[in-house]
Amino acid sequence: MNHLQLRPPTMADVARLAGVSHQTVSRVLGDHPNVREATRAKVLHAIEEMGYRRNSSARALATRRTRTLGVVSANTTLYGPASTLFALEEAARAEGYTVSTVSLRKLVVETLSEALDHLSEGGVEGVIALAPQRSAAEALAELRHPFPVVAVGTGSGAEIPSVNVDQQLGARLATGHLLAAGHRTVWHLAGPEDWQEAVDRTVGWRSALEAVGVEPPTPLRGDWSPLSGYRAGQELAGWVGRGLTAVFVANDQMALGVLRALREAGVRTPQDVAVVGFDDIPESEYFAPPLTTVRQDFAAVGQRSISLLLDLIEGRSPSGTQGIFIEPQLVVRASTFPHGPQSGDALD
Amino acid sequence: MNHLQLRPPTMADVARLAGVSHQTVSRVLGDHPNVREATRAKVLHAIEEMGYRRNSSARALATRRTRTLGVVSANTTLYGPASTLFALEEAARAEGYTVSTVSLRKLVVETLSEALDHLSEGGVEGVIALAPQRSAAEALAELRHPFPVVAVGTGSGAEIPSVNVDQQLGARLATGHLLAAGHRTVWHLAGPEDWQEAVDRTVGWRSALEAVGVEPPTPLRGDWSPLSGYRAGQELAGWVGRGLTAVFVANDQMALGVLRALREAGVRTPQDVAVVGFDDIPESEYFAPPLTTVRQDFAAVGQRSISLLLDLIEGRSPSGTQGIFIEPQLVVRASTFPHGPQSGDALD
DNA sequence: GAGGTCATTGTGAGCGCTAACAATTCCCAG
DNA sequence: CTGGGAATTGTTAGCGCTCACAATGACCTC
């Protein structure tokens, strides 16, 4: 608690104490090679003694580099965005960058524009936008900004550089898993149409069915929430005994609602109906029964996004601007084991 | 995508185009009163035409104000920290500040020190530390920093300004609710000892029991995870029929594990054992059965924290430095209704 | 020991902005 | 009209740092 209001020491102050010029202090701080060891020691000692810290504003002004990146996101309390945010910050910090975040309630042109303005005022060199809604992707493409922007989760259609998890692949893995377990067909509870991820998951599900010559049932639609899953689950329960034995739900939270509705309707999971989710949120393993789901590698998304953005900032030609896709992974648990134990996985 | 590498226009450029001095441009941007309307219009037009944006570094250097706050946190993918983070950013932005975040994997002296250094390099004017672990609180008190720091979640014992949810009150609400429902005693699954929140919840639980003259059973201990809840649940199941009819679990994730273990042991909730959690994560409403829990007002925590920190920065004497406490709220659901419906709450 | 090279250090000029003060213009009372 | 005060605008210094270049000194070669 020694944040006295005294003017903090400047490089010139340190230089005076060390008996050198301010430029030599700058060289020591910048790890310049041509500084005599004795001089360096003197300077470091003076820095230590005065508790000197380089003024970032002055530095940024002189170098024209703020070493700050911005992140725009909505729904940051959800597991996916929160994980991505975490990975982004960690990756950026490893590269010596600071991250400024703007969390929106809704991601539309207006709020997005304000967010970019705010970040721009803050002097960011580039921005990562978590823009899973298609409207957000379109808004991004429209907006003018004086810095590069990388989108996360916009899918392949986007006109800006993007990093994604391969949602279609994930959906094919989930659906294929159910087909391989002997189910004749797989029903689908989709996410909101406006979300690219939801669309891609539906596309993957459909293509997996069509690949084995099965006509896909009409998908139901939810809004990601457990409540919407619960309602869809009630509807699905009505189809049990009429060809419904397996459901691919577009996310784990809705799957939670589906599980509850099925249970209440007297439908057993997985004996009567097998359920697969998507996301692998930490709770999924403890659902009743534990949920088979698709895990996304958010850490990889974060790292690739940062490295792509830095390529853009540095003017390097990025490796794959056309859209980077990261492979998801199927996690099999009891909700798709007709005869397996209800417990036991990952306990011990 | 027009981030050309041309040098962006400066205030002087705008001034030249508008036929005024750079200072007049500065006045227009700063909403100074004494600028003639015609002049203001000319300047604004020139700004618009050149797409001018004020250089934040230069501004910060001249004013000695970066208008940037830092946030340090661990476990940012958990619901609580993520919600607080969201609220903090929103509150800060409303006050015209930008927020830089550092997300740590572990909050110990070393990482905390690095985080503060990193933020300091980034030029923050103050920092909010989400420091629910007692070790983190101690580390904070030790560390030197050239800016004010506000802690969140450190409880009353801390030696630095802090904002908290009143965990003891929350625990008393939960325990009292169970006692009022007719339970003779209430067992407790506590969180990790190192967490102040866990300690406070245990204290509140104990005091509620002692207030009605009940000797508290020995609490079990978990690590917040569903797995640890599952294991504790197995142990708790063994006490059913020997006086155990109600459990207060220190968070919802562990409660999820407890519910699963009880179910597997053939123990019915809430008929045989009533369960209360803490946090009210979005999934709690869809657990089997829906979970009675304690909701924390993270938005209020965020707002109070920012306003306290800004008081400190501006040198105003803050209203209540001794620790701000925010009231939590009990949310009653089916896990504590001996005879109520298992579903039905908040559906419709 | 003169000349040249390299390592090391210092000097001066900004980076783009705001604050303080000086200068100019405007307006109206006298 | 004309003086004086207020309104409006301009001028001059930095803010603390890095960059480009100049200057110094050490060391080596012939």
Tab-separated table of C-alpha atoms (C1' of nucleotides) in Angstrom, chain A residues 11 22-23 26 52 54 59, chain D residues 15-21:
chain	number	residue	atom	x	y	z
A	11	MET	CA	14.334	7.294	-16.641
A	22	HIS	CA	18.983	8.195	-19.887
A	23	GLN	CA	19.675	6.395	-23.132
A	26	SER	CA	16.862	2.567	-21.901
A	52	TYR	CA	11.566	2.639	-11.105
A	54	ARG	CA	9.023	2.301	-17.262
A	59	ARG	CA	6.978	4.099	-24.437
D	15	DC	C1'	4.746	14.555	-20.495
D	16	DG	C1'	8.849	10.234	-20.530
D	17	DC	C1'	10.417	7.547	-23.768
D	18	DT	C1'	13.035	5.634	-28.190
D	19	DC	C1'	15.441	6.358	-32.455
D	20	DA	C1'	19.183	8.009	-35.318
D	21	DC	C1'	23.306	9.622	-35.161
